PDB file of C-alpha atoms and ligand atoms in Angstrom:
ATOM      1  CA  MET A   1     166.705 121.117 208.794  1.00 62.00           C
ATOM      2  CA  SER A   2     162.988 121.833 209.055  1.00 70.00           C
ATOM      3  CA  PHE A   3     160.258 119.305 209.617  1.00 88.00           C
ATOM      4  CA  THR A   4     156.677 119.782 208.633  1.00 92.00           C
ATOM      5  CA  LEU A   5     153.629 118.389 210.316  1.00 94.00           C
ATOM      6  CA  ARG A   6     150.876 118.000 207.714  1.00 95.00           C
ATOM      7  CA  VAL A   7     147.295 117.634 208.824  1.00 97.00           C
ATOM      8  CA  ARG A   8     143.898 117.663 207.190  1.00 97.00           C
ATOM      9  CA  TRP A   9     140.940 119.335 208.846  1.00 97.00           C
ATOM     10  CA  THR A  10     137.525 118.416 207.501  1.00 96.00           C
ATOM     11  CA  LEU A  11     134.820 120.897 208.400  1.00 94.00           C
ATOM     12  CA  ILE A  12     131.349 119.514 208.861  1.00 90.00           C
ATOM     13  CA  ALA A  13     128.617 122.086 209.286  1.00 86.00           C
ATOM     14  CA  ASP A  14     126.347 120.875 212.075  1.00 81.00           C
ATOM     15  CA  ARG A  15     123.322 123.014 211.315  1.00 89.00           C
ATOM     16  CA  PHE A  16     121.559 123.766 208.049  1.00 93.00           C
ATOM     17  CA  PRO A  17     120.872 127.379 207.067  1.00 94.00           C
ATOM     18  CA  GLU A  18     117.398 128.450 208.191  1.00 97.00           C
ATOM     19  CA  PRO A  19     115.108 130.538 205.990  1.00 97.00           C
ATOM     20  CA  TRP A  20     112.904 133.002 207.883  1.00 97.00           C
ATOM     21  CA  ARG A  21     109.285 133.098 206.746  1.00 95.00           C
ATOM     22  CA  ALA A  22     106.026 134.551 207.926  1.00 96.00           C
ATOM     23  CA  CYS A  23     104.440 131.463 209.493  1.00 96.00           C
ATOM     24  CA  ALA A  24     100.704 131.456 208.806  1.00 94.00           C
ATOM     25  CA  ARG A  25      99.913 129.405 211.910  1.00 96.00           C
ATOM     26  CA  CYS A  26     102.124 131.361 214.332  1.00 97.00           C
ATOM     27  CA  GLY A  27     101.241 134.684 212.698  1.00 96.00           C
ATOM     28  CA  ALA A  28     104.876 135.776 213.038  1.00 97.00           C
ATOM     29  CA  GLN A  29     108.260 135.600 211.317  1.00 97.00           C
ATOM     30  CA  ARG A  30     109.928 132.318 212.236  1.00 97.00           C
ATOM     31  CA  PRO A  31     113.042 130.382 211.289  1.00 98.00           C
ATOM     32  CA  PHE A  32     112.150 127.219 209.335  1.00 98.00           C
ATOM     33  CA  ARG A  33     114.150 124.006 209.671  1.00 97.00           C
ATOM     34  CA  CYS A  34     114.942 121.562 206.906  1.00 97.00           C
ATOM     35  CA  SER A  35     112.977 118.312 207.378  1.00 97.00           C
ATOM     36  CA  GLY A  36     115.271 116.322 205.072  1.00 96.00           C
ATOM     37  CA  LYS A  37     112.202 115.225 203.068  1.00 98.00           C
ATOM     38  CA  PHE A  38     111.272 116.019 199.493  1.00 98.00           C
ATOM     39  CA  ARG A  39     107.839 116.406 197.977  1.00 97.00           C
ATOM     40  CA  LEU A  40     107.165 115.573 194.360  1.00 96.00           C
ATOM     41  CA  ASN A  41     104.046 116.400 192.445  1.00 95.00           C
ATOM     42  CA  ALA A  42     103.195 115.111 188.976  1.00 91.00           C
ATOM     43  CA  ASN A  43     100.799 116.954 186.748  1.00 88.00           C
ATOM     44  CA  GLY A  44     100.580 114.975 183.541  1.00 88.00           C
ATOM     45  CA  ARG A  45     104.180 114.868 182.329  1.00 90.00           C
ATOM     46  CA  ARG A  46     105.162 117.902 184.340  1.00 94.00           C
ATOM     47  CA  LEU A  47     106.892 117.527 187.688  1.00 95.00           C
ATOM     48  CA  ASP A  48     107.347 119.848 190.627  1.00 97.00           C
ATOM     49  CA  ALA A  49     109.833 119.191 193.423  1.00 97.00           C
ATOM     50  CA  TRP A  50     110.214 120.813 196.805  1.00 98.00           C
ATOM     51  CA  LEU A  51     112.359 120.420 199.893  1.00 98.00           C
ATOM     52  CA  VAL A  52     110.084 120.488 202.923  1.00 98.00           C
ATOM     53  CA  TYR A  53     110.817 122.887 205.805  1.00 98.00           C
ATOM     54  CA  LYS A  54     109.071 123.128 209.150  1.00 98.00           C
ATOM     55  CA  CYS A  55     108.406 126.137 211.347  1.00 98.00           C
ATOM     56  CA  SER A  56     110.724 125.887 214.355  1.00 97.00           C
ATOM     57  CA  ALA A  57     107.886 126.885 216.696  1.00 97.00           C
ATOM     58  CA  CYS A  58     104.790 125.054 215.444  1.00 98.00           C
ATOM     59  CA  ASP A  59     105.954 122.538 212.787  1.00 97.00           C
ATOM     60  CA  ASP A  60     103.826 124.133 210.072  1.00 97.00           C
ATOM     61  CA  THR A  61     105.379 123.265 206.711  1.00 97.00           C
ATOM     62  CA  TRP A  62     106.843 125.400 203.977  1.00 97.00           C
ATOM     63  CA  ASN A  63     107.891 123.931 200.648  1.00 97.00           C
ATOM     64  CA  HIS A  64     111.092 125.286 199.158  1.00 97.00           C
ATOM     65  CA  THR A  65     110.748 125.031 195.371  1.00 96.00           C
ATOM     66  CA  LEU A  66     113.570 123.121 193.693  1.00 96.00           C
ATOM     67  CA  PHE A  67     111.939 123.074 190.260  1.00 95.00           C
ATOM     68  CA  GLU A  68     108.486 123.536 188.803  1.00 95.00           C
ATOM     69  CA  ARG A  69     106.599 122.166 185.807  1.00 95.00           C
ATOM     70  CA  ARG A  70     109.619 120.404 184.447  1.00 95.00           C
ATOM     71  CA  ASN A  71     109.113 117.769 181.772  1.00 94.00           C
ATOM     72  CA  ALA A  72     109.633 114.350 183.407  1.00 89.00           C
ATOM     73  CA  HIS A  73     111.768 113.256 180.434  1.00 90.00           C
ATOM     74  CA  ASP A  74     114.225 116.078 181.078  1.00 93.00           C
ATOM     75  CA  ILE A  75     114.923 115.019 184.637  1.00 93.00           C
ATOM     76  CA  ASP A  76     117.958 112.883 185.293  1.00 94.00           C
ATOM     77  CA  VAL A  77     116.955 109.366 186.428  1.00 93.00           C
ATOM     78  CA  ASP A  78     119.368 109.446 189.384  1.00 96.00           C
ATOM     79  CA  LEU A  79     118.027 112.803 190.528  1.00 96.00           C
ATOM     80  CA  LEU A  80     114.482 111.515 190.334  1.00 94.00           C
ATOM     81  CA  SER A  81     115.240 108.413 192.383  1.00 96.00           C
ATOM     82  CA  ALA A  82     117.156 110.522 194.933  1.00 97.00           C
ATOM     83  CA  LEU A  83     114.123 112.792 195.299  1.00 97.00           C
ATOM     84  CA  GLU A  84     111.767 109.836 195.628  1.00 96.00           C
ATOM     85  CA  SER A  85     113.895 108.151 198.292  1.00 97.00           C
ATOM     86  CA  ASN A  86     114.630 111.356 200.289  1.00 97.00           C
ATOM     87  CA  ASP A  87     118.329 110.808 199.686  1.00 97.00           C
ATOM     88  CA  PRO A  88     120.150 112.452 202.630  1.00 94.00           C
ATOM     89  CA  LYS A  89     123.092 113.574 200.448  1.00 91.00           C
ATOM     90  CA  LEU A  90     120.812 115.383 198.041  1.00 95.00           C
ATOM     91  CA  ALA A  91     118.827 116.906 200.915  1.00 95.00           C
ATOM     92  CA  ARG A  92     122.075 118.153 202.462  1.00 91.00           C
ATOM     93  CA  ARG A  93     123.207 119.673 199.171  1.00 90.00           C
ATOM     94  CA  CYS A  94     119.874 121.437 198.628  1.00 94.00           C
ATOM     95  CA  ALA A  95     119.696 122.593 202.262  1.00 94.00           C
ATOM     96  CA  PHE A  96     123.122 124.269 201.970  1.00 91.00           C
ATOM     97  CA  ASP A  97     122.266 125.934 198.660  1.00 91.00           C
ATOM     98  CA  VAL A  98     121.755 129.375 200.164  1.00 90.00           C
ATOM     99  CA  ILE A  99     121.562 131.028 196.749  1.00 90.00           C
ATOM    100  CA  ALA A 100     118.539 128.923 195.812  1.00 93.00           C
ATOM    101  CA  LEU A 101     116.953 129.556 199.222  1.00 95.00           C
ATOM    102  CA  ARG A 102     117.396 133.304 198.793  1.00 94.00           C
ATOM    103  CA  ARG A 103     115.403 133.103 195.561  1.00 92.00           C
ATOM    104  CA  ASN A 104     112.412 131.969 197.613  1.00 90.00           C
ATOM    105  CA  THR A 105     112.836 133.970 200.781  1.00 92.00           C
ATOM    106  CA  SER A 106     114.548 137.231 201.653  1.00 88.00           C
ATOM    107  CA  ARG A 107     116.226 136.212 204.886  1.00 95.00           C
ATOM    108  CA  VAL A 108     118.351 133.108 205.366  1.00 95.00           C
ATOM    109  CA  GLU A 109     120.189 132.600 208.632  1.00 94.00           C
ATOM    110  CA  GLU A 110     123.529 130.827 208.316  1.00 89.00           C
ATOM    111  CA  PHE A 111     125.446 129.234 211.152  1.00 86.00           C
ATOM    112  CA  ALA A 112     129.189 129.324 211.654  1.00 77.00           C
ATOM    113  CA  ASN A 113     129.286 126.301 213.955  1.00 81.00           C
ATOM    114  CA  VAL A 114     131.251 123.461 212.483  1.00 88.00           C
ATOM    115  CA  ALA A 115     132.643 120.204 213.747  1.00 91.00           C
ATOM    116  CA  VAL A 116     136.314 119.875 212.795  1.00 95.00           C
ATOM    117  CA  ARG A 117     137.617 116.382 212.091  1.00 96.00           C
ATOM    118  CA  LYS A 118     141.420 116.367 212.330  1.00 97.00           C
ATOM    119  CA  GLU A 119     143.773 113.842 210.745  1.00 96.00           C
ATOM    120  CA  ARG A 120     147.541 113.553 210.644  1.00 94.00           C
ATOM    121  CA  LEU A 121     148.787 113.235 207.053  1.00 94.00           C
ATOM    122  CA  ASP A 122     152.502 112.977 207.774  1.00 86.00           C
ATOM    123  CA  GLY A 123     155.312 114.339 209.903  1.00 70.00           C
ATOM    124  CA  SER A 124     155.952 112.159 212.892  1.00 65.00           C
ATOM    125  CA  GLY A 125     159.144 111.621 214.798  1.00 64.00           C
ATOM    126  CA  HIS A 126     161.123 114.889 214.834  1.00 73.00           C
ATOM    127  CA  ALA A 127     159.829 118.043 216.466  1.00 80.00           C
ATOM    128  CA  PRO A 128     158.204 119.854 213.534  1.00 90.00           C
ATOM    129  CA  THR A 129     158.953 123.524 212.931  1.00 91.00           C
ATOM    130  CA  ARG A 130     156.251 124.036 210.322  1.00 93.00           C
ATOM    131  CA  LEU A 131     152.583 123.225 210.315  1.00 95.00           C
ATOM    132  CA  GLU A 132     150.691 122.661 207.108  1.00 96.00           C
ATOM    133  CA  ILE A 133     146.906 122.399 207.224  1.00 97.00           C
ATOM    134  CA  VAL A 134     144.823 121.173 204.300  1.00 97.00           C
ATOM    135  CA  LEU A 135     141.235 122.293 204.727  1.00 97.00           C
ATOM    136  CA  ALA A 136     138.348 120.248 203.385  1.00 96.00           C
ATOM    137  CA  ALA A 137     134.866 121.773 203.455  1.00 91.00           C
ATOM    138  CA  PRO A 138     132.394 119.504 201.660  1.00 86.00           C
ATOM    139  CA  ASP A 139     129.526 121.812 202.682  1.00 81.00           C
ATOM    140  CA  PRO A 140     129.757 125.557 202.246  1.00 77.00           C
ATOM    141  CA  VAL A 141     130.532 127.046 205.670  1.00 81.00           C
ATOM    142  CA  SER A 142     130.243 130.684 206.660  1.00 80.00           C
ATOM    143  CA  LEU A 143     133.202 130.717 209.027  1.00 87.00           C
ATOM    144  CA  ARG A 144     136.166 133.042 208.668  1.00 90.00           C
ATOM    145  CA  LEU A 145     139.556 131.391 208.264  1.00 93.00           C
ATOM    146  CA  ASP A 146     141.212 133.487 211.026  1.00 92.00           C
ATOM    147  CA  ARG A 147     138.432 132.549 213.474  1.00 91.00           C
ATOM    148  CA  LEU A 148     138.766 128.874 212.638  1.00 93.00           C
ATOM    149  CA  LEU A 149     142.544 128.934 213.159  1.00 95.00           C
ATOM    150  CA  ALA A 150     142.333 130.947 216.381  1.00 94.00           C
ATOM    151  CA  THR A 151     139.695 128.642 217.878  1.00 93.00           C
ATOM    152  CA  GLU A 152     141.191 125.339 216.810  1.00 95.00           C
ATOM    153  CA  LEU A 153     144.847 126.184 217.492  1.00 95.00           C
ATOM    154  CA  GLY A 154     144.083 127.970 220.766  1.00 94.00           C
ATOM    155  CA  LEU A 155     145.511 131.310 219.627  1.00 92.00           C
ATOM    156  CA  SER A 156     144.304 134.694 220.785  1.00 89.00           C
ATOM    157  CA  ARG A 157     143.313 137.216 218.148  1.00 82.00           C
ATOM    158  CA  SER A 158     146.377 139.307 218.884  1.00 86.00           C
ATOM    159  CA  ARG A 159     148.655 136.269 218.513  1.00 88.00           C
ATOM    160  CA  MET A 160     146.985 135.481 215.180  1.00 87.00           C
ATOM    161  CA  ALA A 161     147.486 139.059 214.014  1.00 86.00           C
ATOM    162  CA  ALA A 162     151.139 139.030 215.121  1.00 88.00           C
ATOM    163  CA  LEU A 163     151.811 135.790 213.228  1.00 89.00           C
ATOM    164  CA  ALA A 164     150.137 137.194 210.108  1.00 87.00           C
ATOM    165  CA  ASP A 165     152.083 140.483 210.415  1.00 88.00           C
ATOM    166  CA  ARG A 166     155.395 138.668 210.525  1.00 87.00           C
ATOM    167  CA  ALA A 167     154.295 136.608 207.518  1.00 87.00           C
ATOM    168  CA  ARG A 168     154.544 133.415 209.557  1.00 93.00           C
ATOM    169  CA  ILE A 169     151.126 132.380 208.313  1.00 94.00           C
ATOM    170  CA  ARG A 170     150.700 131.818 204.607  1.00 94.00           C
ATOM    171  CA  THR A 171     147.479 130.726 202.993  1.00 95.00           C
ATOM    172  CA  THR A 172     146.078 130.206 199.524  1.00 95.00           C
ATOM    173  CA  GLY A 173     142.942 132.041 200.706  1.00 92.00           C
ATOM    174  CA  LYS A 174     142.355 135.139 202.779  1.00 92.00           C
ATOM    175  CA  LEU A 175     142.419 135.129 206.572  1.00 91.00           C
ATOM    176  CA  ASN A 176     139.413 137.444 206.846  1.00 91.00           C
ATOM    177  CA  ARG A 177     137.282 135.476 204.377  1.00 92.00           C
ATOM    178  CA  ALA A 178     135.137 132.381 204.695  1.00 89.00           C
ATOM    179  CA  VAL A 179     136.857 129.011 204.599  1.00 91.00           C
ATOM    180  CA  ARG A 180     136.754 127.315 201.207  1.00 91.00           C
ATOM    181  CA  ASP A 181     137.246 123.693 200.288  1.00 94.00           C
ATOM    182  CA  GLY A 182     140.868 122.924 199.415  1.00 96.00           C
ATOM    183  CA  LEU A 183     142.516 125.897 201.163  1.00 96.00           C
ATOM    184  CA  LEU A 184     146.086 125.436 202.323  1.00 97.00           C
ATOM    185  CA  VAL A 185     147.540 127.083 205.423  1.00 97.00           C
ATOM    186  CA  GLU A 186     151.223 127.067 206.396  1.00 96.00           C
ATOM    187  CA  ILE A 187     152.471 128.290 209.743  1.00 96.00           C
ATOM    188  CA  GLU A 188     156.167 128.743 210.565  1.00 94.00           C
ATOM    189  CA  LEU A 189     156.744 127.737 214.168  1.00 91.00           C
ATOM    190  CA  ASP A 190     160.533 127.805 214.340  1.00 88.00           C
ATOM    191  CA  GLY A 191     161.486 129.506 217.602  1.00 85.00           C
ATOM    192  CA  ASP A 192     157.854 130.019 218.627  1.00 85.00           C
ATOM    193  CA  SER A 193     157.401 129.526 222.347  1.00 84.00           C
ATOM    194  CA  ALA A 194     153.879 128.133 221.847  1.00 86.00           C
ATOM    195  CA  ALA A 195     154.876 125.779 219.015  1.00 89.00           C
ATOM    196  CA  GLU A 196     154.312 122.625 221.021  1.00 90.00           C
ATOM    197  CA  ALA A 197     150.790 123.606 222.076  1.00 92.00           C
ATOM    198  CA  ILE A 198     149.870 124.740 218.559  1.00 93.00           C
ATOM    199  CA  LEU A 199     151.060 121.470 217.034  1.00 93.00           C
ATOM    200  CA  ARG A 200     149.185 119.462 219.629  1.00 93.00           C
ATOM    201  CA  ASN A 201     145.985 121.398 218.925  1.00 96.00           C
ATOM    202  CA  ALA A 202     146.357 120.787 215.180  1.00 95.00           C
ATOM    203  CA  LEU A 203     146.146 117.034 215.726  1.00 94.00           C
ATOM    204  CA  PRO A 204     143.202 114.823 216.646  1.00 93.00           C
ATOM    205  CA  GLU A 205     142.706 114.550 220.402  1.00 87.00           C
TER     206      GLU A 205
HETATM  207 ZN1  LIG B   1     104.799 128.491 213.128  1.00 72.82          ZN
END
């Protein structure tokens, strides 16, 4: 009889990607930080919208273009009110849109640091012999799946590789690729000497 411990890990990126720009005030290339504020400009019926960034050294601003000269009638009412109220959810979505940032600047620094919120879904009572992890990543994160598992489960790289070699880890993604929202990971722990520690690490503290 095998018992499965099912958990969900939600990955929250704790730092926005930072575009590097030549800062006019510093006279050097600097990383710019997202201010969380939008700027809107109306020119007749045409609207421009930017997400405001600040130089990490001197606070000089750079406006990341979201759209330009768009007819006000074509803009969704909810989007417009979110822009006007500096809606944090919209700011977060725009700040993690690395593809859009790369259109405006050649270098964007991404950060792999994430906070992992762990929850038990089911599987209490018996000593589980399988671990199933459901990964939720509401923001895009540039963190490899094998690194996440090694760090969070307390496994060395060689232990990770050994588990993968013996097909004791199965995943709907790829171990050497970035974590995606909705990935599933299954780890067979039957007869594993470190099973208890791994299961403990999979759960909230
Ligand atoms: Zn500067």
